[in-house]
Amino acid sequence: VAVVSDTSPYLRLYKNVSGKLVKLTDPASMPASAAKNVSYSANGTYMAVATTSTPFVIIYRRSGDTYTKLTNPVTLPTGSATGLSWSPDGVYLSVAHSVSPYVTVYKNVADVFTKLSDPATIPTGTGAGCSFSYDSIYLAVTHASSPYITIYKRSGDTFTKLTNPATLPGSNGIASSFSLDGTYLS
């Protein structure tokens, strides 16, 4: 179990031992500012933390009870990160953040996270959250400014914006989630 907060220490890790949460030793490299989100890859090997100061995203590799910070991506998110989502296949990590392009997507190859090209059409305002579909094909990004949600379809390493839904959210998007079969988005 990972818990993030906006006061130091910004990250706490726990292990469930027979129904009791036991605090794990802190990673050697901890977040240096408020953490706004945390997300594990589906297989539990990777954990990412969204923070309010550079590098804005911290990626750890877990081995047993030990979390080791990986080298920062060469290209970092452009502003304070708030949302994270791993593609279920563990290949992609999306980060919603406060400065244009408002979403950054990384591809993981052998523990090296490389920023992909920005989508041709970026979200219209500050990113708040992001969510991959369970087949790793679709990415929804919630944000400030109409249409409040931008949905992409992935082909290879390219994310292409889909047509906006006929009925849009009424105000700033905060979070989204796909159903397991990918049919529904809420």
PDB file of C-alpha atoms in Angstrom:
ATOM      1  CA  VAL A   1       0.000   0.000   0.000  1.00  0.00           C
ATOM      2  CA  ALA A   2       1.383   3.407  -0.965  1.00  0.00           C
ATOM      3  CA  VAL A   3       0.079   6.627   0.621  1.00  0.00           C
ATOM      4  CA  VAL A   4       1.019  10.111  -0.589  1.00  0.00           C
ATOM      5  CA  SER A   5       0.386  13.445   1.096  1.00  0.00           C
ATOM      6  CA  ASP A   6       0.990  17.156   0.793  1.00  0.00           C
ATOM      7  CA  THR A   7       3.091  17.310   3.970  1.00  0.00           C
ATOM      8  CA  SER A   8       6.408  15.634   4.707  1.00  0.00           C
ATOM      9  CA  PRO A   9       6.979  12.747   4.517  1.00  0.00           C
ATOM     10  CA  TYR A  10       5.268  12.829   1.140  1.00  0.00           C
ATOM     11  CA  LEU A  11       5.321   9.055   0.641  1.00  0.00           C
ATOM     12  CA  ARG A  12       4.707   6.132   3.000  1.00  0.00           C
ATOM     13  CA  LEU A  13       4.833   2.473   1.975  1.00  0.00           C
ATOM     14  CA  TYR A  14       3.171  -0.406   3.805  1.00  0.00           C
ATOM     15  CA  LYS A  15       2.983  -4.170   3.405  1.00  0.00           C
ATOM     16  CA  ASN A  16      -0.104  -6.185   4.304  1.00  0.00           C
ATOM     17  CA  VAL A  17       1.080  -8.905   6.674  1.00  0.00           C
ATOM     18  CA  SER A  18      -1.772 -11.138   7.864  1.00  0.00           C
ATOM     19  CA  GLY A  19      -4.246  -8.262   7.694  1.00  0.00           C
ATOM     20  CA  LYS A  20      -1.976  -5.722   9.401  1.00  0.00           C
ATOM     21  CA  LEU A  21      -0.217  -2.903   7.588  1.00  0.00           C
ATOM     22  CA  VAL A  22       3.492  -2.863   8.410  1.00  0.00           C
ATOM     23  CA  LYS A  23       5.475   0.227   7.399  1.00  0.00           C
ATOM     24  CA  LEU A  24       8.302  -0.511   4.986  1.00  0.00           C
ATOM     25  CA  THR A  25      11.681   1.197   4.970  1.00  0.00           C
ATOM     26  CA  ASP A  26      11.566   4.453   2.995  1.00  0.00           C
ATOM     27  CA  PRO A  27      13.163   4.368  -0.447  1.00  0.00           C
ATOM     28  CA  ALA A  28      16.636   5.949  -0.543  1.00  0.00           C
ATOM     29  CA  SER A  29      15.204   8.697  -2.759  1.00  0.00           C
ATOM     30  CA  MET A  30      11.942  10.214  -1.526  1.00  0.00           C
ATOM     31  CA  PRO A  31       9.720  12.911  -3.076  1.00  0.00           C
ATOM     32  CA  ALA A  32      10.934  16.402  -2.144  1.00  0.00           C
ATOM     33  CA  SER A  33       7.536  18.109  -2.432  1.00  0.00           C
ATOM     34  CA  ALA A  34       3.825  17.482  -2.053  1.00  0.00           C
ATOM     35  CA  ALA A  35       2.703  14.290  -3.733  1.00  0.00           C
ATOM     36  CA  LYS A  36      -0.696  14.406  -5.423  1.00  0.00           C
ATOM     37  CA  ASN A  37      -1.142  10.865  -6.734  1.00  0.00           C
ATOM     38  CA  VAL A  38       0.406   7.415  -6.734  1.00  0.00           C
ATOM     39  CA  SER A  39      -0.137   4.496  -9.098  1.00  0.00           C
ATOM     40  CA  TYR A  40       1.194   0.951  -9.429  1.00  0.00           C
ATOM     41  CA  SER A  41       1.639  -0.903 -12.713  1.00  0.00           C
ATOM     42  CA  ALA A  42      -0.755  -3.852 -13.018  1.00  0.00           C
ATOM     43  CA  ASN A  43       1.980  -6.385 -12.213  1.00  0.00           C
ATOM     44  CA  GLY A  44       3.146  -4.370  -9.170  1.00  0.00           C
ATOM     45  CA  THR A  45       6.703  -4.004 -10.471  1.00  0.00           C
ATOM     46  CA  TYR A  46       6.551  -0.221 -10.942  1.00  0.00           C
ATOM     47  CA  MET A  47       5.123   2.606  -8.855  1.00  0.00           C
ATOM     48  CA  ALA A  48       4.887   6.243  -9.962  1.00  0.00           C
ATOM     49  CA  VAL A  49       4.363   9.282  -7.737  1.00  0.00           C
ATOM     50  CA  ALA A  50       3.011  12.611  -9.056  1.00  0.00           C
ATOM     51  CA  THR A  51       4.570  15.623  -7.315  1.00  0.00           C
ATOM     52  CA  THR A  52       4.292  19.408  -7.331  1.00  0.00           C
ATOM     53  CA  SER A  53       7.950  20.178  -8.068  1.00  0.00           C
ATOM     54  CA  THR A  54      10.519  18.915 -10.522  1.00  0.00           C
ATOM     55  CA  PRO A  55      10.872  16.135 -11.608  1.00  0.00           C
ATOM     56  CA  PHE A  56       7.026  16.088 -11.214  1.00  0.00           C
ATOM     57  CA  VAL A  57       6.962  12.294 -11.626  1.00  0.00           C
ATOM     58  CA  ILE A  58       9.095   9.832  -9.675  1.00  0.00           C
ATOM     59  CA  ILE A  59       9.192   6.240 -10.890  1.00  0.00           C
ATOM     60  CA  TYR A  60      10.234   3.366  -8.646  1.00  0.00           C
ATOM     61  CA  ARG A  61      10.934  -0.287  -9.407  1.00  0.00           C
ATOM     62  CA  ARG A  62       9.840  -2.681  -6.674  1.00  0.00           C
ATOM     63  CA  SER A  63      11.773  -5.831  -5.860  1.00  0.00           C
ATOM     64  CA  GLY A  64      10.294  -7.610  -2.859  1.00  0.00           C
ATOM     65  CA  ASP A  65       9.914  -4.932  -0.177  1.00  0.00           C
ATOM     66  CA  THR A  66      12.534  -2.622  -1.703  1.00  0.00           C
ATOM     67  CA  TYR A  67      11.632   0.366  -3.874  1.00  0.00           C
ATOM     68  CA  THR A  68      14.424   1.776  -6.036  1.00  0.00           C
ATOM     69  CA  LYS A  69      14.026   5.114  -7.799  1.00  0.00           C
ATOM     70  CA  LEU A  70      14.713   4.817 -11.502  1.00  0.00           C
ATOM     71  CA  THR A  71      16.571   7.465 -13.470  1.00  0.00           C
ATOM     72  CA  ASN A  72      14.283  10.385 -14.308  1.00  0.00           C
ATOM     73  CA  PRO A  73      12.993  10.491 -17.860  1.00  0.00           C
ATOM     74  CA  VAL A  74      15.127  12.788 -20.037  1.00  0.00           C
ATOM     75  CA  THR A  75      12.040  14.885 -20.788  1.00  0.00           C
ATOM     76  CA  LEU A  76       9.994  15.626 -17.668  1.00  0.00           C
ATOM     77  CA  PRO A  77       6.368  16.748 -17.403  1.00  0.00           C
ATOM     78  CA  THR A  78       6.160  20.525 -17.867  1.00  0.00           C
ATOM     79  CA  GLY A  79       4.382  21.291 -14.611  1.00  0.00           C
ATOM     80  CA  SER A  80       2.934  20.067 -11.345  1.00  0.00           C
ATOM     81  CA  ALA A  81       1.606  16.517 -11.809  1.00  0.00           C
ATOM     82  CA  THR A  82      -1.791  15.487 -10.485  1.00  0.00           C
ATOM     83  CA  GLY A  83      -2.857  12.340 -12.300  1.00  0.00           C
ATOM     84  CA  LEU A  84      -1.173   9.075 -13.256  1.00  0.00           C
ATOM     85  CA  SER A  85      -2.231   5.990 -15.156  1.00  0.00           C
ATOM     86  CA  TRP A  86      -0.326   2.900 -16.251  1.00  0.00           C
ATOM     87  CA  SER A  87      -1.506   1.025 -19.293  1.00  0.00           C
ATOM     88  CA  PRO A  88      -2.534  -2.424 -18.039  1.00  0.00           C
ATOM     89  CA  ASP A  89       0.212  -4.017 -20.150  1.00  0.00           C
ATOM     90  CA  GLY A  90       2.753  -1.878 -18.206  1.00  0.00           C
ATOM     91  CA  VAL A  91       4.279  -0.378 -21.346  1.00  0.00           C
ATOM     92  CA  TYR A  92       2.905   3.176 -21.034  1.00  0.00           C
ATOM     93  CA  LEU A  93       2.676   5.671 -18.173  1.00  0.00           C
ATOM     94  CA  SER A  94       0.537   8.789 -18.621  1.00  0.00           C
ATOM     95  CA  VAL A  95       0.937  11.868 -16.428  1.00  0.00           C
ATOM     96  CA  ALA A  96      -1.657  14.672 -16.243  1.00  0.00           C
ATOM     97  CA  HIS A  97      -0.114  18.015 -15.273  1.00  0.00           C
ATOM     98  CA  SER A  98      -0.619  21.761 -14.932  1.00  0.00           C
ATOM     99  CA  VAL A  99       1.296  23.175 -17.917  1.00  0.00           C
ATOM    100  CA  SER A 100       0.793  22.631 -21.664  1.00  0.00           C
ATOM    101  CA  PRO A 101       0.674  20.015 -23.179  1.00  0.00           C
ATOM    102  CA  TYR A 102      -1.208  18.984 -19.966  1.00  0.00           C
ATOM    103  CA  VAL A 103      -0.518  15.264 -20.521  1.00  0.00           C
ATOM    104  CA  THR A 104       2.776  13.455 -21.037  1.00  0.00           C
ATOM    105  CA  VAL A 105       2.985   9.810 -22.042  1.00  0.00           C
ATOM    106  CA  TYR A 106       6.078   7.684 -21.474  1.00  0.00           C
ATOM    107  CA  LYS A 107       7.015   4.326 -22.938  1.00  0.00           C
ATOM    108  CA  ASN A 108       8.903   1.903 -20.717  1.00  0.00           C
ATOM    109  CA  VAL A 109      11.628  -0.153 -22.358  1.00  0.00           C
ATOM    110  CA  ALA A 110      13.913  -2.003 -19.931  1.00  0.00           C
ATOM    111  CA  ASP A 111      13.311   0.480 -17.061  1.00  0.00           C
ATOM    112  CA  VAL A 112      13.974   3.521 -19.275  1.00  0.00           C
ATOM    113  CA  PHE A 113      10.961   5.804 -19.617  1.00  0.00           C
ATOM    114  CA  THR A 114      11.001   7.771 -22.859  1.00  0.00           C
ATOM    115  CA  LYS A 115       8.560  10.596 -23.562  1.00  0.00           C
ATOM    116  CA  LEU A 116       6.429   9.994 -26.635  1.00  0.00           C
ATOM    117  CA  SER A 117       5.515  12.763 -29.051  1.00  0.00           C
ATOM    118  CA  ASP A 118       2.657  14.939 -27.817  1.00  0.00           C
ATOM    119  CA  PRO A 119      -0.711  14.175 -29.386  1.00  0.00           C
ATOM    120  CA  ALA A 120      -1.502  16.428 -32.354  1.00  0.00           C
ATOM    121  CA  THR A 121      -4.478  17.737 -30.338  1.00  0.00           C
ATOM    122  CA  ILE A 122      -3.699  18.325 -26.674  1.00  0.00           C
ATOM    123  CA  PRO A 123      -6.168  18.823 -23.807  1.00  0.00           C
ATOM    124  CA  THR A 124      -7.536  22.362 -23.595  1.00  0.00           C
ATOM    125  CA  GLY A 125      -6.588  23.069 -19.985  1.00  0.00           C
ATOM    126  CA  THR A 126      -4.782  21.977 -16.843  1.00  0.00           C
ATOM    127  CA  GLY A 127      -4.675  18.188 -16.630  1.00  0.00           C
ATOM    128  CA  ALA A 128      -6.255  16.645 -13.549  1.00  0.00           C
ATOM    129  CA  GLY A 129      -6.472  12.922 -14.160  1.00  0.00           C
ATOM    130  CA  CYS A 130      -5.905  10.235 -16.739  1.00  0.00           C
ATOM    131  CA  SER A 131      -7.045   6.679 -17.267  1.00  0.00           C
ATOM    132  CA  PHE A 132      -6.116   3.890 -19.680  1.00  0.00           C
ATOM    133  CA  SER A 133      -8.664   1.362 -20.902  1.00  0.00           C
ATOM    134  CA  TYR A 134      -7.955  -2.228 -19.896  1.00  0.00           C
ATOM    135  CA  ASP A 135      -6.875  -3.150 -23.427  1.00  0.00           C
ATOM    136  CA  SER A 136      -4.302  -0.294 -23.354  1.00  0.00           C
ATOM    137  CA  ILE A 137      -5.852   1.216 -26.521  1.00  0.00           C
ATOM    138  CA  TYR A 138      -7.719   4.233 -25.123  1.00  0.00           C
ATOM    139  CA  LEU A 139      -6.537   7.042 -22.845  1.00  0.00           C
ATOM    140  CA  ALA A 140      -8.929   9.533 -21.236  1.00  0.00           C
ATOM    141  CA  VAL A 141      -7.534  12.782 -19.825  1.00  0.00           C
ATOM    142  CA  THR A 142      -9.686  14.949 -17.568  1.00  0.00           C
ATOM    143  CA  HIS A 143      -8.884  18.644 -17.433  1.00  0.00           C
ATOM    144  CA  ALA A 144      -9.969  22.219 -16.832  1.00  0.00           C
ATOM    145  CA  SER A 145     -11.631  23.979 -19.790  1.00  0.00           C
ATOM    146  CA  SER A 146     -14.292  22.621 -22.108  1.00  0.00           C
ATOM    147  CA  PRO A 147     -14.658  19.854 -23.246  1.00  0.00           C
ATOM    148  CA  TYR A 148     -13.279  18.823 -19.776  1.00  0.00           C
ATOM    149  CA  ILE A 149     -12.307  15.367 -21.080  1.00  0.00           C
ATOM    150  CA  THR A 150     -10.152  14.425 -24.045  1.00  0.00           C
ATOM    151  CA  ILE A 151     -10.117  10.842 -25.246  1.00  0.00           C
ATOM    152  CA  TYR A 152      -7.323   9.347 -27.330  1.00  0.00           C
ATOM    153  CA  LYS A 153      -6.970   6.124 -29.265  1.00  0.00           C
ATOM    154  CA  ARG A 154      -3.512   4.583 -29.353  1.00  0.00           C
ATOM    155  CA  SER A 155      -2.011   3.071 -32.487  1.00  0.00           C
ATOM    156  CA  GLY A 156       1.555   1.964 -31.841  1.00  0.00           C
ATOM    157  CA  ASP A 157       3.097   4.880 -29.948  1.00  0.00           C
ATOM    158  CA  THR A 158       0.742   7.514 -31.412  1.00  0.00           C
ATOM    159  CA  PHE A 159      -2.239   8.890 -29.478  1.00  0.00           C
ATOM    160  CA  THR A 160      -4.973  10.398 -31.691  1.00  0.00           C
ATOM    161  CA  LYS A 161      -7.822  12.476 -30.249  1.00  0.00           C
ATOM    162  CA  LEU A 162     -11.276  11.050 -30.804  1.00  0.00           C
ATOM    163  CA  THR A 163     -14.367  13.133 -31.492  1.00  0.00           C
ATOM    164  CA  ASN A 164     -15.800  14.652 -28.307  1.00  0.00           C
ATOM    165  CA  PRO A 165     -18.783  12.867 -26.757  1.00  0.00           C
ATOM    166  CA  ALA A 166     -22.128  14.384 -27.769  1.00  0.00           C
ATOM    167  CA  THR A 167     -22.819  15.261 -24.122  1.00  0.00           C
ATOM    168  CA  LEU A 168     -19.867  16.742 -22.261  1.00  0.00           C
ATOM    169  CA  PRO A 169     -19.174  17.022 -18.526  1.00  0.00           C
ATOM    170  CA  GLY A 170     -20.619  20.229 -17.074  1.00  0.00           C
ATOM    171  CA  SER A 171     -17.406  21.526 -15.499  1.00  0.00           C
ATOM    172  CA  ASN A 172     -13.760  20.738 -14.815  1.00  0.00           C
ATOM    173  CA  GLY A 173     -12.921  17.069 -15.231  1.00  0.00           C
ATOM    174  CA  ILE A 174     -11.226  15.535 -12.173  1.00  0.00           C
ATOM    175  CA  ALA A 175     -10.982  11.782 -12.839  1.00  0.00           C
ATOM    176  CA  SER A 176     -12.226   9.074 -15.180  1.00  0.00           C
ATOM    177  CA  SER A 177     -12.369   5.299 -15.346  1.00  0.00           C
ATOM    178  CA  PHE A 178     -13.027   2.690 -18.023  1.00  0.00           C
ATOM    179  CA  SER A 179     -15.127  -0.429 -17.405  1.00  0.00           C
ATOM    180  CA  LEU A 180     -13.174  -3.703 -17.562  1.00  0.00           C
ATOM    181  CA  ASP A 181     -14.475  -4.489 -21.040  1.00  0.00           C
ATOM    182  CA  GLY A 182     -13.773  -0.944 -22.306  1.00  0.00           C
ATOM    183  CA  THR A 183     -17.414  -0.339 -23.235  1.00  0.00           C
ATOM    184  CA  TYR A 184     -18.096   2.354 -20.657  1.00  0.00           C
ATOM    185  CA  LEU A 185     -16.235   5.456 -19.533  1.00  0.00           C
ATOM    186  CA  SER A 186     -17.285   7.351 -16.417  1.00  0.00           C
TER     187      SER A 186
END
